[in-house]
PDB file of C-alpha atoms in Angstrom:
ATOM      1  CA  UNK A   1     -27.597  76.462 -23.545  1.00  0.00           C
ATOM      2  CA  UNK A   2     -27.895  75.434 -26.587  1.00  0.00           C
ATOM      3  CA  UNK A   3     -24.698  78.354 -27.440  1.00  0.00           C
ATOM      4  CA  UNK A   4     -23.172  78.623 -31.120  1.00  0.00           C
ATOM      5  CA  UNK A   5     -21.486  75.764 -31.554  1.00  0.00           C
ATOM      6  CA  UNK A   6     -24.766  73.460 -30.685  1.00  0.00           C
ATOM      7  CA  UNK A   7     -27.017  75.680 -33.109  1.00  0.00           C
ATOM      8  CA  UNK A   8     -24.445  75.250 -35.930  1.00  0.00           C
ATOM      9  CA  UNK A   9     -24.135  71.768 -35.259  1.00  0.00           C
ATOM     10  CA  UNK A  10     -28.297  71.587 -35.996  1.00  0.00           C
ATOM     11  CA  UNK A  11     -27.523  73.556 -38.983  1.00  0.00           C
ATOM     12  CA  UNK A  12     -25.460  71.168 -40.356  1.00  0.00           C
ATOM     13  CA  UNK A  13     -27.260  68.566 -39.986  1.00  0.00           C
ATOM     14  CA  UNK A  14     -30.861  69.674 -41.232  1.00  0.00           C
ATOM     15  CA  UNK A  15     -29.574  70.805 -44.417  1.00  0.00           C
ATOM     16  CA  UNK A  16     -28.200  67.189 -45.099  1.00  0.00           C
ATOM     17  CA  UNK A  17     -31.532  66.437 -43.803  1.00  0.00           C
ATOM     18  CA  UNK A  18     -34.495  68.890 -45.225  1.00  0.00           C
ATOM     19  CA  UNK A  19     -32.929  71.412 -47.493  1.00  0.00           C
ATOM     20  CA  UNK A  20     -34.925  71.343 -50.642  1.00  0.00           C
ATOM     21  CA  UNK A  21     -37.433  68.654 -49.619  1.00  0.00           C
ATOM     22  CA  UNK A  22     -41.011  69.794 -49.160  1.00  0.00           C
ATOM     23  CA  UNK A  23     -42.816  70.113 -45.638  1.00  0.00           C
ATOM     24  CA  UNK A  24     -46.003  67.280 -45.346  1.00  0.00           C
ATOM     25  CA  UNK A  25     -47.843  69.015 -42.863  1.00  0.00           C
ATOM     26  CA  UNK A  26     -46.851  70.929 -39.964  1.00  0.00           C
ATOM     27  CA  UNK A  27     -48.670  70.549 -36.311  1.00  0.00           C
ATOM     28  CA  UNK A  28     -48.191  72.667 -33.550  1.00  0.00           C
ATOM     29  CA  UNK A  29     -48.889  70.714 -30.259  1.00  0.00           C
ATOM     30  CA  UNK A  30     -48.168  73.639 -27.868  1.00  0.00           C
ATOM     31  CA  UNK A  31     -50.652  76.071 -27.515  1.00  0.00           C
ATOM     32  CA  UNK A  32     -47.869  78.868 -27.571  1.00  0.00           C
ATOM     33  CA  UNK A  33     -46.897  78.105 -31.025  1.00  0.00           C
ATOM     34  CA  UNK A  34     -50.656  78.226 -31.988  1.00  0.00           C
ATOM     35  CA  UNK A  35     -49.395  81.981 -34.461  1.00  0.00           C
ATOM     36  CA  UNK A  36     -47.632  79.542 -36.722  1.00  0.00           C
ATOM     37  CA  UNK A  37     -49.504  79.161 -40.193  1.00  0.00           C
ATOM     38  CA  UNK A  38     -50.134  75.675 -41.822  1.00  0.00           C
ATOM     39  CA  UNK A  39     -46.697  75.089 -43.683  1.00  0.00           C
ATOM     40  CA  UNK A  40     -47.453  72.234 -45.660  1.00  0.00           C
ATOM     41  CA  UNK A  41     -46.809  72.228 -49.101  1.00  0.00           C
ATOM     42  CA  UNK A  42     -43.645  74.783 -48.881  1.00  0.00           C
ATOM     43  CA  UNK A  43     -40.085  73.522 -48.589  1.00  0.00           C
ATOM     44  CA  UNK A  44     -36.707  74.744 -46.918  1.00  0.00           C
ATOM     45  CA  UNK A  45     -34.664  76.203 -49.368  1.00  0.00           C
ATOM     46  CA  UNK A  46     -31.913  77.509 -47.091  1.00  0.00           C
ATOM     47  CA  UNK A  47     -30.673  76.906 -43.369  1.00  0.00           C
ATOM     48  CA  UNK A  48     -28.467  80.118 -41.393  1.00  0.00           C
ATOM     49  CA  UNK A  49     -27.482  81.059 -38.533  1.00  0.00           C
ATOM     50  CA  UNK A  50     -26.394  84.075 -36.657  1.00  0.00           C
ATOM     51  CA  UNK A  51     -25.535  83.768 -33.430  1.00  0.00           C
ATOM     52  CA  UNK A  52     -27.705  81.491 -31.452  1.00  0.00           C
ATOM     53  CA  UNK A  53     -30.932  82.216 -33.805  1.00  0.00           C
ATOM     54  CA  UNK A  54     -31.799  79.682 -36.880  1.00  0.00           C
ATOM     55  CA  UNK A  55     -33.076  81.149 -40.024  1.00  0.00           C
ATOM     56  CA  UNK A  56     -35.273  79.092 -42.343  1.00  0.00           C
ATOM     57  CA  UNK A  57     -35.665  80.348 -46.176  1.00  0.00           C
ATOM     58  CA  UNK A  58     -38.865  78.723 -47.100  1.00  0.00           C
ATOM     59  CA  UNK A  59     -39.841  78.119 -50.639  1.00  0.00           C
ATOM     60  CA  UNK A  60     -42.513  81.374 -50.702  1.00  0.00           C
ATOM     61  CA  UNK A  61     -39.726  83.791 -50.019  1.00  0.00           C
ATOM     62  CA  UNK A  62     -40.884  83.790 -46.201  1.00  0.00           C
ATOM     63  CA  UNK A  63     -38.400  82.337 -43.156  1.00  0.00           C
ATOM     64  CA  UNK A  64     -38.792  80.408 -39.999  1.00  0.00           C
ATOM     65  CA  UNK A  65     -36.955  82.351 -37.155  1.00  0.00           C
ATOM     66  CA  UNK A  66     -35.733  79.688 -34.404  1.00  0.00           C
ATOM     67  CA  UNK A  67     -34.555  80.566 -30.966  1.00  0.00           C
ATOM     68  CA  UNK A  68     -33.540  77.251 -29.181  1.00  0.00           C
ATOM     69  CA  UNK A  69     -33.520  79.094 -25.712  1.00  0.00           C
ATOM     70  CA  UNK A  70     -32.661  77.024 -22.742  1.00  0.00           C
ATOM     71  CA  UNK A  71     -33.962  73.634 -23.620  1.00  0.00           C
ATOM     72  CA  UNK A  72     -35.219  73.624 -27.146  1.00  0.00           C
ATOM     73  CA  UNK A  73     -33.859  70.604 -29.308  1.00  0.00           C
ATOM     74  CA  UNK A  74     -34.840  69.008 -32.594  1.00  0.00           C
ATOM     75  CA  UNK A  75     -34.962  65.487 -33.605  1.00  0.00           C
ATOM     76  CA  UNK A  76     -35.322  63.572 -36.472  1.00  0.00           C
ATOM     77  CA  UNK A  77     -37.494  60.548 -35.948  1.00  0.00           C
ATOM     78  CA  UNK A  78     -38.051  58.376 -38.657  1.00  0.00           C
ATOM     79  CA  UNK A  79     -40.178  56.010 -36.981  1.00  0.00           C
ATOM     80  CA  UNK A  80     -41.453  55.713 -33.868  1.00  0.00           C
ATOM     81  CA  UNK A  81     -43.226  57.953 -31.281  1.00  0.00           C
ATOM     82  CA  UNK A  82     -42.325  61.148 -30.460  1.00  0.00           C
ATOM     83  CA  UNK A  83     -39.464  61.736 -28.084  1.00  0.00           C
ATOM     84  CA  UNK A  84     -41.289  63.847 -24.841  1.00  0.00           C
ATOM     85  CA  UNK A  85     -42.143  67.226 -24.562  1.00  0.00           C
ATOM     86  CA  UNK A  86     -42.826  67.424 -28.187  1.00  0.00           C
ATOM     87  CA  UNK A  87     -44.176  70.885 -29.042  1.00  0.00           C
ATOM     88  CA  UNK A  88     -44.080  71.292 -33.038  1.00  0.00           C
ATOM     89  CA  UNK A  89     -44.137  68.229 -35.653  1.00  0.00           C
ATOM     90  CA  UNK A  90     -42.646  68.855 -39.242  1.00  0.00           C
ATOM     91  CA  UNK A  91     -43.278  65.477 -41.640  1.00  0.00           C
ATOM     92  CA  UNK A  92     -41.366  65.357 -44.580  1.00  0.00           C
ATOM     93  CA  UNK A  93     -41.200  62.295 -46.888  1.00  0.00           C
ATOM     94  CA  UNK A  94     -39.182  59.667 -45.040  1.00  0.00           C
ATOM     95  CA  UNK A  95     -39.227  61.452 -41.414  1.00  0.00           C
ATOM     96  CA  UNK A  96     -40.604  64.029 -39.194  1.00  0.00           C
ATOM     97  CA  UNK A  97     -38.468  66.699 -37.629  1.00  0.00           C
ATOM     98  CA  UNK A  98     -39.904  67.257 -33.758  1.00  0.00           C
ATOM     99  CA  UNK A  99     -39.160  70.435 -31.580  1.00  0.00           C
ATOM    100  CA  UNK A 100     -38.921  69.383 -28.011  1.00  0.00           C
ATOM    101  CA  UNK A 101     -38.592  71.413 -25.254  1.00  0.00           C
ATOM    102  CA  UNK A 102     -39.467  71.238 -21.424  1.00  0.00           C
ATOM    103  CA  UNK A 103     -39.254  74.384 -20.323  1.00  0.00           C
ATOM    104  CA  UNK A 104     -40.911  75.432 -23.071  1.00  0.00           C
ATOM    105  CA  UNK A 105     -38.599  78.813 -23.785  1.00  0.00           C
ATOM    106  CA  UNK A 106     -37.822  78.083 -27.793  1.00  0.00           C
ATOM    107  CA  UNK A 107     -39.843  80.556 -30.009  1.00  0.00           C
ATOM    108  CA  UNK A 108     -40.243  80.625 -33.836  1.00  0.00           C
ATOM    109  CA  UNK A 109     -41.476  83.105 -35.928  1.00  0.00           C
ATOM    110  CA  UNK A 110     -42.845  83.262 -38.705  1.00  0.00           C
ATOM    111  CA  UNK A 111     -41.633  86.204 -40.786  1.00  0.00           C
ATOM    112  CA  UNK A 112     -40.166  87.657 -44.125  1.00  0.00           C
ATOM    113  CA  UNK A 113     -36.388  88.023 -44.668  1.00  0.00           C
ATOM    114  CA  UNK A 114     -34.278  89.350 -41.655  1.00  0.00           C
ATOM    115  CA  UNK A 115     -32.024  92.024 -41.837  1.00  0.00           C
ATOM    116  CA  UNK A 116     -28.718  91.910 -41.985  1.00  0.00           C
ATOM    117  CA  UNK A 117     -27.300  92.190 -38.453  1.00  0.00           C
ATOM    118  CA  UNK A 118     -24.449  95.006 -37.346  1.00  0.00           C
ATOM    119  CA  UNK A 119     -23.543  92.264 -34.473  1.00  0.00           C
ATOM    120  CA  UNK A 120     -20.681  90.073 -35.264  1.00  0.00           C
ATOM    121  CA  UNK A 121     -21.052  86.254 -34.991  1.00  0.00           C
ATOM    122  CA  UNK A 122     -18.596  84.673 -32.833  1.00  0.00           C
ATOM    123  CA  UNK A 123     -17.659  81.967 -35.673  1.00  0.00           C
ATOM    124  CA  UNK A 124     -16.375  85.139 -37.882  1.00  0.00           C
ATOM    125  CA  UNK A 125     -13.424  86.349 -37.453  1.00  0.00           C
ATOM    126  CA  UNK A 126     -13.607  89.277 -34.954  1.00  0.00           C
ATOM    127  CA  UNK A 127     -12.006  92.536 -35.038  1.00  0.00           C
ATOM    128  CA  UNK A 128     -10.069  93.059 -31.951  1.00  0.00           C
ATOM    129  CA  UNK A 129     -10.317  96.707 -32.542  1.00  0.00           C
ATOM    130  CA  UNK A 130     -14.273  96.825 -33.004  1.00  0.00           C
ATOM    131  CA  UNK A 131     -14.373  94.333 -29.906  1.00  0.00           C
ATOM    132  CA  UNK A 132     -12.461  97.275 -28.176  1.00  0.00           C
ATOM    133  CA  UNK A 133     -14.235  99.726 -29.336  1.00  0.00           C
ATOM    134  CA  UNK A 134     -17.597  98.508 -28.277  1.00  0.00           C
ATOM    135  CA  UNK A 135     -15.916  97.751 -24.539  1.00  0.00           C
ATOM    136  CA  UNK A 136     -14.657 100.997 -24.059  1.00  0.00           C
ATOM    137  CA  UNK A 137     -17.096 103.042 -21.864  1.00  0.00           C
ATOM    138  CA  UNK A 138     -18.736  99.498 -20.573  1.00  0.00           C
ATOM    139  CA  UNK A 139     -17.381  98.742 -16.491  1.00  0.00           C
ATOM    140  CA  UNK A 140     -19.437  95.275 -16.279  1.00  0.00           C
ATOM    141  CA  UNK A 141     -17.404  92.193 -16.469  1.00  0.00           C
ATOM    142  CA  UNK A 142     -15.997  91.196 -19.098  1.00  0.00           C
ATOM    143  CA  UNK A 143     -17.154  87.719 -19.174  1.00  0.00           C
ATOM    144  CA  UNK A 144     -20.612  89.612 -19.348  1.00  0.00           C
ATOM    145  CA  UNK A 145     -19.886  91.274 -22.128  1.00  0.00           C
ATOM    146  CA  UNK A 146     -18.912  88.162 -24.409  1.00  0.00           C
ATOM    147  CA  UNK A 147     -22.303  86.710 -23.577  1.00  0.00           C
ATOM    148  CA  UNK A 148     -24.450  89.893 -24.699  1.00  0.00           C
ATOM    149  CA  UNK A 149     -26.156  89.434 -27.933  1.00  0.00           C
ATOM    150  CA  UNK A 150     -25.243  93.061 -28.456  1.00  0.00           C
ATOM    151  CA  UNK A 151     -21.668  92.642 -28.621  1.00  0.00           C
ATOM    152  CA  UNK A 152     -20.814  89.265 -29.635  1.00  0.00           C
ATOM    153  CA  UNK A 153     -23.482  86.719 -31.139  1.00  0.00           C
ATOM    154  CA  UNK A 154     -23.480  83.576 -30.417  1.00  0.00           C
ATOM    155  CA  UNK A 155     -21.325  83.082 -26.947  1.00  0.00           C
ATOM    156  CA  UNK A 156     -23.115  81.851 -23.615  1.00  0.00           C
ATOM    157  CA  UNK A 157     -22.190  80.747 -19.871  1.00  0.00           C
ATOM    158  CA  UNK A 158     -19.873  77.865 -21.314  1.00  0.00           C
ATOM    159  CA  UNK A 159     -17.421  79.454 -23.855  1.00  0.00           C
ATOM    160  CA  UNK A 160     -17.185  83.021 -22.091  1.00  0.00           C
ATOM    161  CA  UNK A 161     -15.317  81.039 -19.286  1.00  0.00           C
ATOM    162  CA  UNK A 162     -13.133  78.570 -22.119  1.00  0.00           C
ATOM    163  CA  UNK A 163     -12.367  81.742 -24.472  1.00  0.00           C
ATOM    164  CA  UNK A 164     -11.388  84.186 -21.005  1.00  0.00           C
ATOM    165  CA  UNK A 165      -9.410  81.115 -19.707  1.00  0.00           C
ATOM    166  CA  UNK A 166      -7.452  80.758 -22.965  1.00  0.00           C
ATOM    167  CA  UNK A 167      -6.802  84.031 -23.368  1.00  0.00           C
ATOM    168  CA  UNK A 168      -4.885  84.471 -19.360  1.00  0.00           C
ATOM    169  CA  UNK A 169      -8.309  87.307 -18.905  1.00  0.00           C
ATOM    170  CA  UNK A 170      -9.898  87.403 -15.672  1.00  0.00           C
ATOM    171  CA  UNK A 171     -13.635  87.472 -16.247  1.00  0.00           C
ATOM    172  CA  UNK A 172     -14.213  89.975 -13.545  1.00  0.00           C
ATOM    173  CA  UNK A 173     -12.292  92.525 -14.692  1.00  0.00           C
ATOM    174  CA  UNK A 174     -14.122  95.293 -16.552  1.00  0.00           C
ATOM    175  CA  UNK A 175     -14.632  95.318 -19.887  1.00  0.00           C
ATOM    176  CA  UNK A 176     -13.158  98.632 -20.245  1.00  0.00           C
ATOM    177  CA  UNK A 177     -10.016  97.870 -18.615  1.00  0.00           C
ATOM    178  CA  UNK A 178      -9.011  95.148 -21.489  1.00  0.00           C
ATOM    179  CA  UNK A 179      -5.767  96.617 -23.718  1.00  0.00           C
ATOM    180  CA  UNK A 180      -5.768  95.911 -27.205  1.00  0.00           C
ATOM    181  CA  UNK A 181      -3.274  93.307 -27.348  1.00  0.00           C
ATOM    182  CA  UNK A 182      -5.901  91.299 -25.086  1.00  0.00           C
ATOM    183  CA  UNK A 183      -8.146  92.155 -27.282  1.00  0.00           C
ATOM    184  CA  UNK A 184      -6.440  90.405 -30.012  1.00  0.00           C
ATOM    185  CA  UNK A 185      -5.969  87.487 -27.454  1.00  0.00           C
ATOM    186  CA  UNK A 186      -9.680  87.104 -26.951  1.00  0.00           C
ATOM    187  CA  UNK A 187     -10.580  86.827 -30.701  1.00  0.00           C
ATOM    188  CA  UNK A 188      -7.905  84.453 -31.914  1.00  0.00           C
ATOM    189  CA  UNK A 189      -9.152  82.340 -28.243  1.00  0.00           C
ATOM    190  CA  UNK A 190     -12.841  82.889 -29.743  1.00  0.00           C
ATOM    191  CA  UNK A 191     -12.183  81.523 -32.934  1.00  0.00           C
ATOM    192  CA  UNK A 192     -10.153  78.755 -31.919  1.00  0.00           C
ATOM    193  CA  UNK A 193     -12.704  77.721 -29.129  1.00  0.00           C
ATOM    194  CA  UNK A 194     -15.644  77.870 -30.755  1.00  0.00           C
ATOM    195  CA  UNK A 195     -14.778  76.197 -34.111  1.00  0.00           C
ATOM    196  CA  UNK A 196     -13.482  73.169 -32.039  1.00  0.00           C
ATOM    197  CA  UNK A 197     -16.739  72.955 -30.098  1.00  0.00           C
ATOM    198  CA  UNK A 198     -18.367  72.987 -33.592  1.00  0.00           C
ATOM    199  CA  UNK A 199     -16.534  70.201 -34.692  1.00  0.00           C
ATOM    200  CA  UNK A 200     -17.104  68.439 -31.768  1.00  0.00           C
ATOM    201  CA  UNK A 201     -20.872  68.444 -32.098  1.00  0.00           C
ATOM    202  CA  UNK A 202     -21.253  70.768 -29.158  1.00  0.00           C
ATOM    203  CA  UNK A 203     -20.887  70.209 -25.204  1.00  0.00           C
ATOM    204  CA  UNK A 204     -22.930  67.874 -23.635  1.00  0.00           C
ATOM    205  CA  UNK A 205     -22.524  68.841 -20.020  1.00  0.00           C
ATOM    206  CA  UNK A 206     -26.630  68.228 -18.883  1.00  0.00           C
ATOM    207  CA  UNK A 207     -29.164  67.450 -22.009  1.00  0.00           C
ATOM    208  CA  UNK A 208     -27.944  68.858 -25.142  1.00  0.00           C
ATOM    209  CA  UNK A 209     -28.251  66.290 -27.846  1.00  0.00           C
ATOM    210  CA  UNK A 210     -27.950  66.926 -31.744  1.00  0.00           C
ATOM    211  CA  UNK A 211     -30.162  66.250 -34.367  1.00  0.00           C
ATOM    212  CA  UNK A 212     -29.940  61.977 -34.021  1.00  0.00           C
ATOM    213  CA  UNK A 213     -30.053  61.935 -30.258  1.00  0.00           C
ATOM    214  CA  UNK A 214     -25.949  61.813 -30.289  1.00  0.00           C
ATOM    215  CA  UNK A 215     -23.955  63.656 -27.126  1.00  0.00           C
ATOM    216  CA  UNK A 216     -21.405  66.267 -28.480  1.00  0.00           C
ATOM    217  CA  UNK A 217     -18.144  65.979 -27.595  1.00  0.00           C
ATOM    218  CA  UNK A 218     -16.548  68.854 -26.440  1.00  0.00           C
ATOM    219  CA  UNK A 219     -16.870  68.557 -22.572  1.00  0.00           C
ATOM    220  CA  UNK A 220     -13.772  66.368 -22.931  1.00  0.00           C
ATOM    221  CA  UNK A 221     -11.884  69.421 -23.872  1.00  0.00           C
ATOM    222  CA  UNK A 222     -13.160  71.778 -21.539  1.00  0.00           C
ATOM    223  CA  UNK A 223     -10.295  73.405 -19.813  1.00  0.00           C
ATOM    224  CA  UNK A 224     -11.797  75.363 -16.402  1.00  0.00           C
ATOM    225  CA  UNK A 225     -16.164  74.872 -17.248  1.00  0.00           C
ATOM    226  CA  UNK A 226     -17.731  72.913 -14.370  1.00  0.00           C
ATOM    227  CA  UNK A 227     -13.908  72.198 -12.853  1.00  0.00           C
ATOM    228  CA  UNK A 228     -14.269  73.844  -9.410  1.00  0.00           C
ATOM    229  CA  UNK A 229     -11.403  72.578  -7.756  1.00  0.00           C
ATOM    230  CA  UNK A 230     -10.018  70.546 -10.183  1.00  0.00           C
ATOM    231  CA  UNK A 231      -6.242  71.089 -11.754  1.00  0.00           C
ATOM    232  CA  UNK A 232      -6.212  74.142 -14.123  1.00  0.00           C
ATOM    233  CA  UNK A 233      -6.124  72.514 -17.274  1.00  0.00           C
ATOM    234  CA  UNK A 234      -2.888  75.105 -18.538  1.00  0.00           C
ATOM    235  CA  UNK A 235      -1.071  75.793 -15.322  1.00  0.00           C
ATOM    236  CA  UNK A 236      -2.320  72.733 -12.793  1.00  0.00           C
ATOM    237  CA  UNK A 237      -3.637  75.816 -10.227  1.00  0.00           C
ATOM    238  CA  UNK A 238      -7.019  75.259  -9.105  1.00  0.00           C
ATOM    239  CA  UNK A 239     -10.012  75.948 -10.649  1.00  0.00           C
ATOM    240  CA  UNK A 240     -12.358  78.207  -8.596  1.00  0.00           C
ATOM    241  CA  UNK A 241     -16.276  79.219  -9.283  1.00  0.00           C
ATOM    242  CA  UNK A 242     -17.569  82.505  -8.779  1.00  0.00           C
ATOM    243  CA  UNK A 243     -21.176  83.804  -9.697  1.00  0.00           C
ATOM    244  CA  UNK A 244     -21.237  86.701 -12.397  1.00  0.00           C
ATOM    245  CA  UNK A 245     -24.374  88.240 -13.011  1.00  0.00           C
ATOM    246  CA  UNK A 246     -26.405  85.465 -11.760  1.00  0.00           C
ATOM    247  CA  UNK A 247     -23.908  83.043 -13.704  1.00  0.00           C
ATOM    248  CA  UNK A 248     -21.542  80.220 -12.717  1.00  0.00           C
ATOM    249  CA  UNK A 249     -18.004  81.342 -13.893  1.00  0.00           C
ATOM    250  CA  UNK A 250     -15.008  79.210 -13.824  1.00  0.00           C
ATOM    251  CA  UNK A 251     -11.586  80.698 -13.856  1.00  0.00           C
ATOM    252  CA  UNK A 252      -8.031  79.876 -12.943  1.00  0.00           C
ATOM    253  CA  UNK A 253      -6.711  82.704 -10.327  1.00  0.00           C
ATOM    254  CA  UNK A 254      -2.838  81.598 -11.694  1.00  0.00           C
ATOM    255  CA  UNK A 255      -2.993  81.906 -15.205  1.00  0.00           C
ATOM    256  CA  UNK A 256      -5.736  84.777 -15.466  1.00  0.00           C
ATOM    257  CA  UNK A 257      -4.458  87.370 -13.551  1.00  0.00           C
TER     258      UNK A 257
END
């Protein structure tokens, strides 16, 4: 946490917010950011995203790599102090956009032009048959193998359990095991999922807020996520937690058989 659908929602919003405005001055408050040069003077000419990571295009032809990690957030204050655990300040005319993160995970780089990556983002359209493909001599879960960064960018703990759920996949089957007409299950579920969490401004199940300090939306719609026990929200069965590879996973043992 922050997955996809949180770091597109951030993407959104700072290019309504910073694209093509220049950067005042940039201070780095956490001694781990201390590699970061002085910034002020350039501008933002471009905000992507691939997977969970945030590109920045910068005006010299150099980019900003973000990786939100487990707690990073950014806000835009324009007045006021800065909200805690503030670890990077960017000022720009009219506001200053503030990295803060407790546990202190988020890194950003400082780097030329990324390559273009072989991975597929999970807001594309997948190819069932590549998806199958890259499953086919891998026995770990299959839940697993939606969250690695190596297969699929993008997905984390939360959507691996929606996407399996709406597709009728048990997440502990293996990978391997998946046929391709699952296959084609899991990315039309994929698709569907995560561009509805994107709309939705993200899931705010513990401290994920977007750019303006708003809650997203989408843990109205969550189906089996943080439901143990609760009515299955397809088939009314129960909802039932088990621990994948050091990971809460919520399932329905009626409807993913």
């Amino acid at each position: 946490m922050p997955e996809l659908p949180e770091i597109e929602t951030l993407c959104r919003q700072l290019r309504e917010v910073i694209v093509g405005r220049p950067i005042l001055s940039s201070r780095v408050i956490d001694p781990k950011l201390q590699h970061l040069p002085p910034l002020a003077g350039k501008s933002v000419r471009s905000i992507s995203r691939h997977g969970k990571k945030m590109i920045w295009s910068l005006s010299d032809g150099m980019c900003l790599l973000f990786q939100m990690r487990m707690t990073g957030r950014f806000f835009w204050i324009e007045e006021g102090e800065n909200p805690p655990y503030a670890r990077l300040v960017f000022s720009f005319e009219g506001g200053r956009l503030v990295l803060s993160d407790p546990r202190r995970f988020a890194t950003v780089n400082f780097c030329g032009p990324p390559a273009a990556s072989l991975v597929p983002d999970g807001l594309e359209k997948l190819d069932p048959k590549s998806l199958a493909e890259a499953a086919r001599r891998r026995r770990l879960p299959v839940k697993s193998f939606l969250m690695d960064q190596k297969a699929v960018a993008g997905i984390g703990n939360i959507y691996a359990s929606e996407i399996l759920h709406g597709a009728g996949i048990d997440p502990m089957r293996p990978a391997s095991s998946l046929e391709p007409p699952e296959w084609k299950k899991v990315a039309a579920v994929t698709a569907r999922v995560l561009q509805k969490a994107v709309q939705s401004r993200g899931t705010s199940i513990s401290d994920w807020q977007d750019l303006f300090a708003s809650h997203g939306e989408y843990q109205q719609r969550l189906r089996v996520y943080g439901r143990k026990g609760e009515p299955c929200g397809k088939c009314r069965g129960e909802v039932r937690r088990v621990v994948i590879a050091g990971r809460s996973t919520f399932y329905c043992p009626e409807c993913q058989k």
